[in-house]
Coordinates of C-alpha atoms in Angstrom, one line a residue:
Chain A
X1 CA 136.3 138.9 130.2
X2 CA 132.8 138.4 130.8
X3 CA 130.9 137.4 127.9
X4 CA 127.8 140.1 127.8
X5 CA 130.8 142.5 128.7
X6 CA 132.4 141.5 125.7
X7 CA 129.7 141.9 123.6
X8 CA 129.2 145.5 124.7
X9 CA 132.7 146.4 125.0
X10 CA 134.1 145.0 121.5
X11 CA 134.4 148.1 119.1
X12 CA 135.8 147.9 115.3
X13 CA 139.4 149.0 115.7
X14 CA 141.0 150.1 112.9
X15 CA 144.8 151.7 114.3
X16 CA 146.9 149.3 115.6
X17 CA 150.8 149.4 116.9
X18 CA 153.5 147.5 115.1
X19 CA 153.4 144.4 117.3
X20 CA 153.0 141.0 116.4
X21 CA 149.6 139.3 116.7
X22 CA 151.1 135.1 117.4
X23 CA 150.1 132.4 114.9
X24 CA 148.5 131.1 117.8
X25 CA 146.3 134.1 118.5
X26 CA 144.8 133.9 114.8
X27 CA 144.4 129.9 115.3
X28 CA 142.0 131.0 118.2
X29 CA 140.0 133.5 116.4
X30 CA 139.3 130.8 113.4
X31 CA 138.6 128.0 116.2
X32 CA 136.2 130.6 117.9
X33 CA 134.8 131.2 114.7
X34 CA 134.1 127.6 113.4
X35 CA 132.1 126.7 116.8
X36 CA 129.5 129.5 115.3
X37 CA 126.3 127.6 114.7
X38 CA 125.6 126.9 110.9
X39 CA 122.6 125.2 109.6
X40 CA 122.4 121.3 109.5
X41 CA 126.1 121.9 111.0
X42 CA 127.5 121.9 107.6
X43 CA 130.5 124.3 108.8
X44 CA 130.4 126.1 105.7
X45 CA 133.3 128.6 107.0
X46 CA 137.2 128.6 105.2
X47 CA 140.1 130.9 106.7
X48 CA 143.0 132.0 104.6
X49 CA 145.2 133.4 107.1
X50 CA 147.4 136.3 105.5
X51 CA 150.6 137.1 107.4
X52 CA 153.1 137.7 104.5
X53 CA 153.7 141.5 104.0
X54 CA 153.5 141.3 100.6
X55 CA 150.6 139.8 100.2
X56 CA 148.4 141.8 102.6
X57 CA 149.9 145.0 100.1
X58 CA 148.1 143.3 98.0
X59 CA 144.8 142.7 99.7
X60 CA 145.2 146.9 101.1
X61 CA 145.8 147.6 97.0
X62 CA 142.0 146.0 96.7
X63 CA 140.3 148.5 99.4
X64 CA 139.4 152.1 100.3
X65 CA 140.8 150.9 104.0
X66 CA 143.8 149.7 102.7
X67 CA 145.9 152.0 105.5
X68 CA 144.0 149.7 108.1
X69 CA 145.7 146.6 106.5
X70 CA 148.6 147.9 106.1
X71 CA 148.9 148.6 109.8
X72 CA 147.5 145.2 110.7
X73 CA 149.9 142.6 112.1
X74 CA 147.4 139.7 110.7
X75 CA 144.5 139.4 107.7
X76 CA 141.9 136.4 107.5
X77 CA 139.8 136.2 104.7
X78 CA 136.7 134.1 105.5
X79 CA 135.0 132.6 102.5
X80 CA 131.9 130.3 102.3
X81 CA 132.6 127.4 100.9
X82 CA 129.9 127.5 97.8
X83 CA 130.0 122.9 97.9
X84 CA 128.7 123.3 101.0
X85 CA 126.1 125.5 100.9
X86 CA 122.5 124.4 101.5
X87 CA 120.2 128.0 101.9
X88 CA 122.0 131.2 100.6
X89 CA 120.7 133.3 103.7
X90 CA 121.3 131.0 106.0
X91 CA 124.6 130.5 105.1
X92 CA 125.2 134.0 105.2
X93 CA 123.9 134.2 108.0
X94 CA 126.5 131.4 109.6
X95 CA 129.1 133.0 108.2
X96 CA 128.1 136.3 110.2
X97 CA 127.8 134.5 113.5
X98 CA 131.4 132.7 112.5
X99 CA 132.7 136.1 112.3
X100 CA 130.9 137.8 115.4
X101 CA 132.8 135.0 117.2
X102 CA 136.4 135.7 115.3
X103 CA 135.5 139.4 117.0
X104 CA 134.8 138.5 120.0
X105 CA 138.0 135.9 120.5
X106 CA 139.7 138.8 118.9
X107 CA 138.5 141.2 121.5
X108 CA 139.0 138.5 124.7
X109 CA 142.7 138.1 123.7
X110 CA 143.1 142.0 124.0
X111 CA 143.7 142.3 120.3
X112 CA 142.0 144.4 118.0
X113 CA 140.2 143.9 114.9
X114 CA 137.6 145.3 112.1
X115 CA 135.2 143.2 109.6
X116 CA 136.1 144.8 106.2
X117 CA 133.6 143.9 103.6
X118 CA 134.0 146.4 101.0
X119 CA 136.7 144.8 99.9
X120 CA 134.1 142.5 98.3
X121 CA 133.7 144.8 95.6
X122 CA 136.9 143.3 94.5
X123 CA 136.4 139.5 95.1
X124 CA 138.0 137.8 92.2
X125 CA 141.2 140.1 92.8
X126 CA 141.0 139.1 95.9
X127 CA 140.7 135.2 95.1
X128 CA 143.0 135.3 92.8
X129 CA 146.0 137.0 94.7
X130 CA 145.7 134.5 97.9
X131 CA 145.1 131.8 95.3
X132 CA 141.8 130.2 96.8
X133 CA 140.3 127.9 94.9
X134 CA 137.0 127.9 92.8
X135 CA 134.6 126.7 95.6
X136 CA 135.2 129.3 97.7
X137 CA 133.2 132.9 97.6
X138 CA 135.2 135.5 99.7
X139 CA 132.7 136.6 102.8
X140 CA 134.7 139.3 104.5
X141 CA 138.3 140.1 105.3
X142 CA 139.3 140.7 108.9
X143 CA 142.5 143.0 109.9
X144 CA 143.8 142.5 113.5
X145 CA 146.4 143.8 115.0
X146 CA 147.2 145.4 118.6
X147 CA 144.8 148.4 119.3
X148 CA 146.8 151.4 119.1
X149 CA 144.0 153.5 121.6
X150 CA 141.0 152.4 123.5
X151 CA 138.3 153.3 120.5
X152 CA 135.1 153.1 122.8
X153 CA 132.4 155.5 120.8
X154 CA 130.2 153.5 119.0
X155 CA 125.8 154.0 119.3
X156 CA 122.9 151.7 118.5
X157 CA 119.5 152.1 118.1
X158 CA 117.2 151.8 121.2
X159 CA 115.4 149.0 121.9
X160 CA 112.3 150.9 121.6
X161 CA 113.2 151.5 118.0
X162 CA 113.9 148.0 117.2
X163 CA 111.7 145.8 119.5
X164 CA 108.2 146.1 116.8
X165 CA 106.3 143.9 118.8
X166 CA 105.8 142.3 122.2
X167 CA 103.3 139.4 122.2
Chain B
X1 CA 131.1 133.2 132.2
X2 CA 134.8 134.0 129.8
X3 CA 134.0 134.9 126.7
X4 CA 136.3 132.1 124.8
X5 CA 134.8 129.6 127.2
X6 CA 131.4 130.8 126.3
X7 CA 131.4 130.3 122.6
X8 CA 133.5 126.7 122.9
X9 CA 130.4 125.7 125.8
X10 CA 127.3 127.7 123.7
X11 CA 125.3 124.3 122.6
X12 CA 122.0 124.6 120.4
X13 CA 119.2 123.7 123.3
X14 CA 116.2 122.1 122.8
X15 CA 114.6 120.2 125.9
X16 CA 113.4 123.3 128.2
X17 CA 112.0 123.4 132.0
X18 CA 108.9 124.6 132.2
X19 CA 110.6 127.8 134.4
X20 CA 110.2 131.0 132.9
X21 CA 112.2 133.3 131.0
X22 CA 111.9 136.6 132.7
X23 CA 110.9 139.6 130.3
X24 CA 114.4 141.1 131.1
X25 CA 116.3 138.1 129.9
X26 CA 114.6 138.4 126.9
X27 CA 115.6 142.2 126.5
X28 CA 119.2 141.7 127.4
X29 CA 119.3 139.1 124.9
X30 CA 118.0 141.9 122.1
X31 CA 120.5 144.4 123.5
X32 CA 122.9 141.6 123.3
X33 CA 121.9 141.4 119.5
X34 CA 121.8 145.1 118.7
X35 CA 125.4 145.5 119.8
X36 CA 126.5 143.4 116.2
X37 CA 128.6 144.9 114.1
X38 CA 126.8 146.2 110.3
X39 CA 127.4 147.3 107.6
X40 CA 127.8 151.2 107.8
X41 CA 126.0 150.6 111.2
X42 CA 123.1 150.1 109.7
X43 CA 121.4 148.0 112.0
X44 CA 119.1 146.2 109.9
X45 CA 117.9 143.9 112.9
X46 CA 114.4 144.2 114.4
X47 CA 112.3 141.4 116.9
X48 CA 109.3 140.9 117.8
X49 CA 109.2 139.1 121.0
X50 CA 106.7 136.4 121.8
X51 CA 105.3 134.8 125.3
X52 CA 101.6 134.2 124.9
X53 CA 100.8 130.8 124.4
X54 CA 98.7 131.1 122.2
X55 CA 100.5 132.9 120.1
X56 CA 103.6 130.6 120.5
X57 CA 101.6 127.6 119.9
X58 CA 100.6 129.5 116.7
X59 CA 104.9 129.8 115.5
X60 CA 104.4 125.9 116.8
X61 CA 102.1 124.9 114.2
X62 CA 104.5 126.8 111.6
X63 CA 107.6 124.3 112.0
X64 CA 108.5 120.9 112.1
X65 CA 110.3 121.6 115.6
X66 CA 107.1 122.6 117.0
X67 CA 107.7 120.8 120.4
X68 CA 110.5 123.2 121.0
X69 CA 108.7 125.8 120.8
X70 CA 106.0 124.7 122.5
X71 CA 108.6 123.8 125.7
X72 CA 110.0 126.9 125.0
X73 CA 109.4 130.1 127.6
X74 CA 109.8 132.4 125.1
X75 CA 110.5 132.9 121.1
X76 CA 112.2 136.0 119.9
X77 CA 111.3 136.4 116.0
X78 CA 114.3 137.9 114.3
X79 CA 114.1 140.2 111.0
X80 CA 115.7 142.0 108.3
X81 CA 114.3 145.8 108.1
X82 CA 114.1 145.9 104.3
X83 CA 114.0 149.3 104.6
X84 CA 117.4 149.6 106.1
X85 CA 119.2 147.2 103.6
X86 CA 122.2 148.5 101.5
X87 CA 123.2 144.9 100.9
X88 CA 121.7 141.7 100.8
X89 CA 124.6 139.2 101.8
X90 CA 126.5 141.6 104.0
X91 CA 122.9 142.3 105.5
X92 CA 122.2 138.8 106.2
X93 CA 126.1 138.3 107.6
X94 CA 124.8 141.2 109.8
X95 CA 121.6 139.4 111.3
X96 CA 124.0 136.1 111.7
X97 CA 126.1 138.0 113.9
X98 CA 123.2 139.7 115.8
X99 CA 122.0 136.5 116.4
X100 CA 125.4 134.9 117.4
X101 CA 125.6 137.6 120.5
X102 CA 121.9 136.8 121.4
X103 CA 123.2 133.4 122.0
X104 CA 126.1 133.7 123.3
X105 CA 124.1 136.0 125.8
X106 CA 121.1 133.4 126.2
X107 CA 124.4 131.1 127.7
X108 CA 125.9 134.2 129.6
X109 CA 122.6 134.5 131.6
X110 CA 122.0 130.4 132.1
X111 CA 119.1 130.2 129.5
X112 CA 119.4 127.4 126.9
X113 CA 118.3 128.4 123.1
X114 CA 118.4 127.4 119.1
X115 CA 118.4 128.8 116.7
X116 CA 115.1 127.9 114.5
X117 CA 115.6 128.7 110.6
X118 CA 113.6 126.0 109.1
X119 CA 110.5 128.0 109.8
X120 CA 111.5 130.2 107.1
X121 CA 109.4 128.3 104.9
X122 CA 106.7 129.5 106.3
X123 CA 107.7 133.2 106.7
X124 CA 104.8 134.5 105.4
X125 CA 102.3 132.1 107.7
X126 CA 105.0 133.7 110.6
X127 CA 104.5 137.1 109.3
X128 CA 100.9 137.1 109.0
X129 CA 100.4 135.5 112.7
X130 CA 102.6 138.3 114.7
X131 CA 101.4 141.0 113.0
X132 CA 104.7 142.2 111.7
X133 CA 104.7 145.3 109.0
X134 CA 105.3 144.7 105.6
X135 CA 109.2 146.1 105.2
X136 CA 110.1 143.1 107.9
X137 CA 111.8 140.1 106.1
X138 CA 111.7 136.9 108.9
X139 CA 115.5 135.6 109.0
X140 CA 115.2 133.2 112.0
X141 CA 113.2 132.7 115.2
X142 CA 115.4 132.0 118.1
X143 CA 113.5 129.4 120.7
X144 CA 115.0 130.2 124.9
X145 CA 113.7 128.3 128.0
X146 CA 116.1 127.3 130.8
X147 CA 118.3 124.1 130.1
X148 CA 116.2 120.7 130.7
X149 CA 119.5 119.5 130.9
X150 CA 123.6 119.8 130.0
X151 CA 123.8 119.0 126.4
X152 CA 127.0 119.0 125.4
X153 CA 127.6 116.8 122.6
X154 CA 128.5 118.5 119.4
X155 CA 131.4 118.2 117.1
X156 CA 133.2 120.6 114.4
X157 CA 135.9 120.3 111.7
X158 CA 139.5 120.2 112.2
X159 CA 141.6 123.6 111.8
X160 CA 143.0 121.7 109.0
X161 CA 140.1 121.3 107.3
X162 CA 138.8 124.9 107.2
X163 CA 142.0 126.7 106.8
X164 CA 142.4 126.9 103.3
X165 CA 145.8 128.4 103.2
X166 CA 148.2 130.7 105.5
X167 CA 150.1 132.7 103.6

């Protein structure tokens, strides 16, 4: 798939069907996501890759969209990793372009996912249940998983509204 | 260009012909950007797109990477709309991933970039000199010429080192 077709064509999906997404599949989406650029290249990105059943209960027990991981086939929790941190907005930052790539793979393999980051609102829980350890602040949670239906409605602003300037 | 292909091949560039960036390329990459996924699709992302000289050599003077952008055909200055903020670290995860996609599309379309964030400490200087309303936070100005030259060189961590766990 083309890449600026990607771009246009990935959607949050957020039903999937009950097959399997492969270990390898979720290795690509965290290699995708660690050739984001980060600032001074300090990689701030982790992955805890959830496949256990029980476990992800768990994680869908910490979220309003708990039904989502419940149908998932895979979760990855994406933390920054707070040692090494230089900027606090730009690391945020790399960890959004980290997970725009994870999205994208996601999408190029024909697999489906969604960027769940209310779930932050329970953090610790979350921390604590996958057992992460202390230098690690949870980012986001992805859910992917085969889409059930082509899920193509989605709008943005034009660029009219968001271009202020041209200079 | 494949989309997995794309992110493993998207290099920060730096050394720029002195061909130019056509005003379309530099639209596509915003549309590129506005299809990011946010936070309750909020969209927080707005640009301001420079090309005069002048006014480039002004952004110049305002880093230490100055020669890029003085190389560079055009800069696209990225910001946070305060105004449509409902969190400030999912918010800036947003603008990362924007940015990611205009990127990745900079590389779809042949054009080298980088990402600048070290001007940032001069946001207001930046702010003042393009005119940008007062809700507008700066969160990165992305530098795009066409490629002086293949530069491929860049390294990452092993999978090992950034997944944490895989439960």
């Amino acid at each position: 798939m083309d890449i600026l077709e990607g771009i246009y064509t990935r959607r949050s999906v957020r039903e999937f069907t009950g097959e399997g997404v492969t270990r390898d599949e979720a290795l690509e989406m965290v290699k995708a996501g660690s050739w984001a650029p980060s600032g001074l290249n300090n990689q701030p990105w982790r992955f805890v890759i959830v496949r256990d059943p029980e476990v992800k209960s768990g994680l869908a027990r910490l979220t309003s969209y708990g039904r989502i991981l419940e149908e998932a086939s895979v979760a990855i929790a994406v933390f920054l990793d707070r040692s090494s941190m230089y900027h606090e907005a730009k690391d945020h930052q790399a960890i959004g372009a980290c997970l725009q790539n994870m999205l994208l793979a996601a999408h190029a393999m024909g697999l489906g996912a969604v960027w769940l980051g209310e779930i932050l609102k329970n953090a610790p829980a979350v921390i604590g249940l996958l057992g992460a350890p202390e230098n690690l602040e949870l980012m986001a949670v992805i859910a992917v998983g085969r889409p059930k239906r082509a899920e193509r409605v989605s709008n943005r602003k034009r660029p009219e509204e968001l271009i202020v300037k041209e200079l």
